[in-house]
Short mmCIF file of C-alpha atoms in Angstrom, two decimals:
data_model
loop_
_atom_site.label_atom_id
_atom_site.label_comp_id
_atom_site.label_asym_id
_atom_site.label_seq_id
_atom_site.Cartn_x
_atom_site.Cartn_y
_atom_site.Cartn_z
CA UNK A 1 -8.49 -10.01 1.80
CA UNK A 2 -10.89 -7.71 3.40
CA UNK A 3 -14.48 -7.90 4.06
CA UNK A 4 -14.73 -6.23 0.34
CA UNK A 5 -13.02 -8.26 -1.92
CA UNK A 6 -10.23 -10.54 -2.22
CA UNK A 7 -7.37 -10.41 -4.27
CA UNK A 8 -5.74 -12.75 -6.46
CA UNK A 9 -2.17 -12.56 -7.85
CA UNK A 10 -1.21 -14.38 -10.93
CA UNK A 11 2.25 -14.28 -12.58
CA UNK A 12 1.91 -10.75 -14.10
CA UNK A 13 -1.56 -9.43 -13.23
CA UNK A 14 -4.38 -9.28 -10.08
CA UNK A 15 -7.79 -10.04 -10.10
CA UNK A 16 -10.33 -8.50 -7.49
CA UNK A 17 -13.05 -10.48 -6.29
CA UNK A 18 -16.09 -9.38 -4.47
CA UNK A 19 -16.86 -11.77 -1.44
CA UNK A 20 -20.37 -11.51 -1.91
CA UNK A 21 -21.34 -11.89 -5.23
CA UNK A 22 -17.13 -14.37 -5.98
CA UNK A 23 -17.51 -11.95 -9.29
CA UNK A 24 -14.59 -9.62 -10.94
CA UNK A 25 -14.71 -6.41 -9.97
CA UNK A 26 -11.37 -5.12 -11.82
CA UNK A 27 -8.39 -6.61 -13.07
CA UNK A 28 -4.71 -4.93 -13.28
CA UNK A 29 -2.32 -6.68 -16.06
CA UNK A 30 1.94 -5.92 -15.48
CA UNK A 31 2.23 -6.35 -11.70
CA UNK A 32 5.96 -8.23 -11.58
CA UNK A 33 6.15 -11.49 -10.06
CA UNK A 34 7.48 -10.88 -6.31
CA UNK A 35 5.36 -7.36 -6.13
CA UNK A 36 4.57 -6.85 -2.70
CA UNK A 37 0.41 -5.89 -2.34
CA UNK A 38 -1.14 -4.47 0.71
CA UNK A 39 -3.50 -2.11 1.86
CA UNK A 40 -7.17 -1.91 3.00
CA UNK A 41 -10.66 -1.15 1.48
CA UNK A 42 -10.18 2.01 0.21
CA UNK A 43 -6.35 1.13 -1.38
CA UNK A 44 -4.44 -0.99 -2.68
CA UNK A 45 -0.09 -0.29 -2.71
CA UNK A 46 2.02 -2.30 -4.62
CA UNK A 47 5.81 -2.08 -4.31
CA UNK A 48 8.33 -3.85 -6.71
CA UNK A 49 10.30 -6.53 -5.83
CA UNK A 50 13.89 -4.33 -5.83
CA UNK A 51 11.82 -1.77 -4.30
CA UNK A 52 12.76 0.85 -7.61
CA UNK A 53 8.67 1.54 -7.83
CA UNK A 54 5.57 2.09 -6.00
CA UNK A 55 2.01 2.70 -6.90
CA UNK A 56 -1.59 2.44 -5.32
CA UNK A 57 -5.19 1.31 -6.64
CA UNK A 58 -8.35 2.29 -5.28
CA UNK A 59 -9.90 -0.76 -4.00
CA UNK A 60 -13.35 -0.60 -5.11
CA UNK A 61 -12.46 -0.36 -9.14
CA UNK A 62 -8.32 -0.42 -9.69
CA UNK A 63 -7.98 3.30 -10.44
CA UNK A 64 -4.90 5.09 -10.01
CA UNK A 65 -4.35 6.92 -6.41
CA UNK A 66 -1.35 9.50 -6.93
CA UNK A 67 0.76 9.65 -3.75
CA UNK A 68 3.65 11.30 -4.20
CA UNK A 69 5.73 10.03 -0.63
CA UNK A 70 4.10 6.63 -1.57
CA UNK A 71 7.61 4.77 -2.55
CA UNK A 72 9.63 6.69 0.16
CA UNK A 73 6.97 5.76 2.77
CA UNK A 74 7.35 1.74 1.39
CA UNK A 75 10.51 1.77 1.55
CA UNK A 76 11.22 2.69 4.93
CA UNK A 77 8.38 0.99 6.45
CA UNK A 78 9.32 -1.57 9.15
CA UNK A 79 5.48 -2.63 9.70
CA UNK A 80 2.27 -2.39 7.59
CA UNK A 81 -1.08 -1.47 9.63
CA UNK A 82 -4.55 -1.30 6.98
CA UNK A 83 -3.02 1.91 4.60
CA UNK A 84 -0.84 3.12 7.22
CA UNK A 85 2.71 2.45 7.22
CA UNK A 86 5.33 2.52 10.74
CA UNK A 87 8.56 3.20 10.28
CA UNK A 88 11.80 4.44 13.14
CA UNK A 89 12.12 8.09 13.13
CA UNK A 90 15.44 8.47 14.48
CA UNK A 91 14.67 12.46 14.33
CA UNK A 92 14.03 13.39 17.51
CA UNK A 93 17.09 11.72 19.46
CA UNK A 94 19.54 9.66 17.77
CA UNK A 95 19.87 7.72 21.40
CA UNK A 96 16.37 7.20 22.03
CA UNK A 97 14.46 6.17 18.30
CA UNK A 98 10.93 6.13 18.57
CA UNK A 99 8.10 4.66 15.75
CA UNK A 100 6.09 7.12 13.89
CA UNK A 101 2.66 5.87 12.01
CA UNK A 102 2.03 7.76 8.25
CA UNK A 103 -1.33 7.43 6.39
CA UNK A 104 -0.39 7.86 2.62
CA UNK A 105 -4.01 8.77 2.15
CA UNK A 106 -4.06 11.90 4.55
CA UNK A 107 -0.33 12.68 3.74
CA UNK A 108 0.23 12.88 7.37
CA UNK A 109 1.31 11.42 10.41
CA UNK A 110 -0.88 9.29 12.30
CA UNK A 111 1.26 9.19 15.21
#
């Protein structure tokens, strides 16, 4: 839920609701039971429940968002922040890890 819309997952589909006005904004049928959903107002990602596929939905109307890193990105993630995902990046020292922030969106690191 955001200050948008609210979302609503059934067994295989998601309804959108606008907070203002409680009416549909878009609906998205075939979303697997156990489908992890996050994001903020501008996306939506969706990431299958044995992590094998990953997609994202504009928030305002349920259109497709192509981002290619998307399922890589999900399934490293240790911690979900809005659209931006934190994972350990072991690259710099393999004695010292450190936490590096990604923004699907941008295609780049936050931090």
């Amino acid at each position: 839920m955001t200050g948008r819309y609210v979302c609503c997952q059934a067994r295989r589909g998601l309804s959108v609701y606008d907070t203002l006005t409680g009416q549909v904004m878009w609906t998205h049928d075939g979303i697997r039971p156990g489908t992890t959903i996050c994001g903020d107002d501008e996306v939506l990602y969706f990431h299958t429940p044995d992590q094998t596929k990953a997609f994202a939905l504009r928030s305002v109307d349920g259109q497709p968002v192509e981002l290619p890193k998307l399922h890589e990105w999900m399934n490293r993630a240790v911690h979900v922040v809005g659209r931006c995902f934190v994972f350990a990046d072991d690259s710099q020292s393999k004695d010292k890890p450190s936490l590096r922030m990604s923004d699907p969106l941008l295609d780049k690191y936050v931090w």
